[in-house]
Amino acid sequence: AQSVAQPEDQVNVAEGNPLTVKCTYSVSGNPYLFWYVQYPNRGLQFLLKYITGDNLVKGSYGFEAEFNKSQTSFHLKKPSALVSDSALYFCAVSLRTGNEKLTFGTGTRLTIIP
Amino acid sequence: GEEVAQTPKHLVRGEGQKAKLYCAPIKGHSYVFWYQQVLKNEFKFLISFQNENVFDETGMPKERFSAKCLPNSPCSLEIQATKLEDSAVYFCASSQYYSGNTIYFGEGSWLTVV
């Protein structure tokens, strides 16, 4: 069975500083990896995904994530944080067996301090 | 449509009453998923459909939960005899079938059982 760990419940970053939200996974074989963002009282919005190829994936709103197979990690990054980036971020994994369901981490609340 | 549409946004039910939630997937998407988001942001997979056929129901509490996706109708998730612990946000999501699919989420239906 697959699992996703987001070791930090809360991350605080000053506006303009780089941010990192950590994610590690455990799965048999090679997974698909995803990041979603959830704003208050809203659904999940897709940010980016890793399927194959370049380990650095670029996504929406200036976010990017780096797939590291040896460390089984998929950390989310942004070079310069905005106050509007404050939200709940979820890492997720699915298997390469077709239209498999997503397994989510427990989420990391990102707060950008003006 | 271009987004996953869920109704109602909010639903309050007394313990023991029935609750029924609806979801219209993105046009052209063959797969529909239901997730339950409970306290501490945990996402629990409930069930998925490929068109009108159940694809994966490993997460469904079968005693009181049921779901359908009938042709030319919104998909539905029904909870018979609701319990306090059913209080959660229920998210519907949809995707096309291809390897490495992106799953798009609706805004959720907030069920409160009192």
XYZ file of C-alpha atoms in Angstrom:
228
model
C 0.000 0.000 0.000
C 1.178 3.496 -0.756
C 1.592 6.281 1.783
C 2.568 9.933 1.799
C 4.206 11.860 4.618
C 4.211 15.601 5.062
C 6.382 15.998 8.144
C 5.467 19.618 8.861
C 1.937 20.550 9.896
C 2.796 24.247 9.674
C 5.383 26.235 7.740
C 5.877 29.973 8.216
C 7.848 31.998 5.698
C 8.465 35.714 5.373
C 7.114 37.315 2.228
C 9.749 37.388 -0.500
C 11.726 34.495 0.954
C 11.986 31.097 -0.730
C 9.638 28.421 0.561
C 9.786 24.644 0.737
C 6.995 22.268 1.692
C 8.255 18.759 2.234
C 6.784 15.485 1.017
C 8.075 11.929 1.095
C 6.304 8.849 -0.180
C 6.322 5.110 0.092
C 5.036 3.056 -2.815
C 5.866 -0.103 -4.726
C 7.252 0.797 -8.107
C 7.339 4.212 -9.704
C 4.512 6.511 -8.720
C 2.841 9.532 -10.144
C 3.223 12.462 -7.739
C 1.006 15.484 -7.305
C 0.677 18.708 -5.367
C -2.678 20.319 -4.651
C -3.540 23.517 -2.792
C -6.662 24.169 -0.741
C -7.806 27.670 0.144
C -10.273 28.171 3.032
C -13.680 26.613 2.355
C -12.656 25.690 -1.170
C -11.870 22.519 -3.056
C -8.467 21.236 -4.053
C -6.709 23.015 -6.879
C -4.137 21.141 -8.922
C -0.663 22.708 -8.838
C 1.669 20.301 -10.594
C 2.523 16.659 -11.151
C 5.466 14.421 -11.882
C 4.895 11.734 -14.495
C 8.258 11.060 -16.091
C 11.269 12.853 -17.489
C 12.851 15.933 -15.942
C 12.954 15.659 -12.175
C 12.140 19.351 -11.785
C 8.497 20.016 -12.500
C 7.094 23.502 -12.934
C 3.491 24.263 -12.143
C 0.945 26.977 -11.471
C 1.565 30.247 -9.610
C 5.358 29.943 -9.846
C 5.569 26.717 -7.873
C 7.900 23.895 -8.739
C 8.736 20.520 -7.254
C 11.707 18.236 -7.460
C 11.346 14.485 -7.728
C 14.130 12.656 -5.926
C 13.874 8.930 -6.449
C 16.691 7.932 -4.110
C 15.191 9.939 -1.255
C 11.583 9.163 -2.293
C 10.781 12.837 -1.960
C 8.796 15.392 -3.920
C 9.287 18.725 -2.148
C 7.326 21.777 -3.280
C 9.261 24.998 -3.731
C 8.865 28.600 -4.739
C 11.720 31.104 -5.040
C 9.837 34.084 -3.602
C 6.758 33.673 -1.410
C 3.659 35.838 -1.683
C 1.117 36.472 1.059
C -1.490 35.010 -1.302
C 0.363 31.668 -1.195
C -0.944 31.147 2.338
C -3.074 28.003 2.156
C -3.134 24.284 2.896
C -0.926 22.177 0.642
C -1.372 18.478 -0.032
C 1.043 16.047 -1.608
C -0.479 12.962 -3.227
C 0.626 9.784 -4.963
C -1.012 7.365 -7.353
C 0.155 4.132 -8.921
C 1.079 3.622 -12.562
C -1.577 1.030 -13.113
C -4.214 3.159 -14.787
C -6.691 5.554 -13.304
C -5.736 4.854 -9.740
C -7.028 6.837 -6.820
C -4.863 9.427 -5.113
C -3.437 8.816 -1.670
C -2.921 12.093 0.167
C -0.577 13.325 2.832
C -2.038 15.037 5.874
C -1.395 18.517 4.543
C 0.903 21.392 5.451
C -0.458 24.788 6.350
C 1.710 27.433 4.749
C 1.572 30.917 6.209
C 3.393 33.761 4.493
C 4.177 36.591 6.868
C 4.072 40.097 5.395
C -18.903 21.791 -17.990
C -15.354 22.911 -17.320
C -15.449 22.233 -13.622
C -16.696 19.588 -11.248
C -20.006 20.821 -9.860
C -21.178 19.635 -6.465
C -24.505 20.253 -4.763
C -25.519 21.139 -2.156
C -22.654 23.186 -0.727
C -23.966 22.738 2.796
C -26.299 20.135 4.258
C -27.468 19.689 7.838
C -29.064 16.446 8.896
C -30.290 15.097 12.210
C -28.734 11.863 13.334
C -30.493 8.982 11.624
C -31.661 11.004 8.653
C -30.632 10.387 5.070
C -28.181 12.609 3.211
C -27.713 12.709 -0.532
C -24.984 14.590 -2.366
C -24.656 15.212 -6.082
C -21.770 15.651 -8.488
C -21.544 16.574 -12.145
C -18.088 15.687 -13.483
C -16.235 17.676 -16.091
C -17.665 16.968 -19.528
C -15.739 14.218 -21.245
C -14.268 12.775 -18.077
C -14.848 9.059 -17.689
C -13.801 8.646 -14.067
C -15.470 9.986 -10.956
C -14.086 9.806 -7.427
C -15.577 10.530 -4.027
C -13.402 11.542 -1.093
C -14.253 12.414 2.494
C -12.250 15.107 4.269
C -12.514 14.861 8.022
C -10.953 16.658 10.979
C -7.223 17.303 10.702
C -7.610 17.537 6.948
C -7.361 13.819 6.313
C -8.640 12.741 2.899
C -10.270 9.356 2.795
C -10.979 7.725 -0.560
C -14.492 6.320 -0.738
C -15.290 5.084 -4.228
C -14.537 5.605 -7.918
C -16.507 5.006 -11.082
C -15.597 4.416 -14.694
C -18.622 5.865 -16.436
C -21.551 4.171 -14.681
C -19.543 1.203 -13.408
C -17.985 0.972 -9.976
C -14.209 0.956 -10.472
C -12.913 0.828 -6.922
C -15.077 0.734 -3.811
C -12.472 -0.275 -1.265
C -13.062 2.840 0.834
C -16.819 2.665 1.115
C -18.449 1.955 4.488
C -20.941 -0.369 2.871
C -23.441 -0.523 5.696
C -24.821 2.990 5.172
C -23.043 4.490 2.186
C -24.004 4.002 -1.422
C -23.130 5.765 -4.661
C -24.251 5.788 -8.262
C -23.253 7.293 -11.574
C -26.079 6.789 -14.039
C -26.018 7.882 -17.682
C -27.230 11.430 -18.299
C -27.588 12.118 -14.569
C -25.359 13.627 -11.894
C -23.471 11.121 -9.819
C -24.709 10.751 -6.259
C -23.431 9.727 -2.854
C -26.069 8.716 -0.335
C -25.705 8.118 3.370
C -28.549 6.277 5.069
C -29.105 6.824 8.786
C -26.385 9.413 9.248
C -24.177 9.389 12.312
C -22.324 12.228 13.998
C -19.009 10.906 12.652
C -20.281 11.327 9.074
C -19.879 15.089 9.514
C -17.240 16.005 6.958
C -16.663 17.664 3.631
C -17.346 15.307 0.748
C -15.380 15.991 -2.396
C -16.162 14.733 -5.834
C -13.447 14.627 -8.471
C -13.172 13.571 -12.087
C -10.524 12.692 -14.644
C -10.070 11.453 -18.166
C -8.597 8.051 -18.621
C -4.935 8.267 -19.522
C -1.739 7.303 -17.814
C -0.726 9.956 -15.308
C -4.136 11.555 -15.238
C -4.828 14.736 -13.325
C -7.815 14.445 -11.027
C -9.850 17.654 -10.766
C -11.849 18.351 -7.631
C -15.112 20.094 -6.966
C -15.607 22.600 -4.163
C -17.074 20.022 -1.841
C -20.318 19.456 0.052
C -20.180 20.191 3.753
C -22.313 17.709 5.700
C -23.088 18.443 9.322
C -24.897 15.785 11.324
C -26.466 17.080 14.538
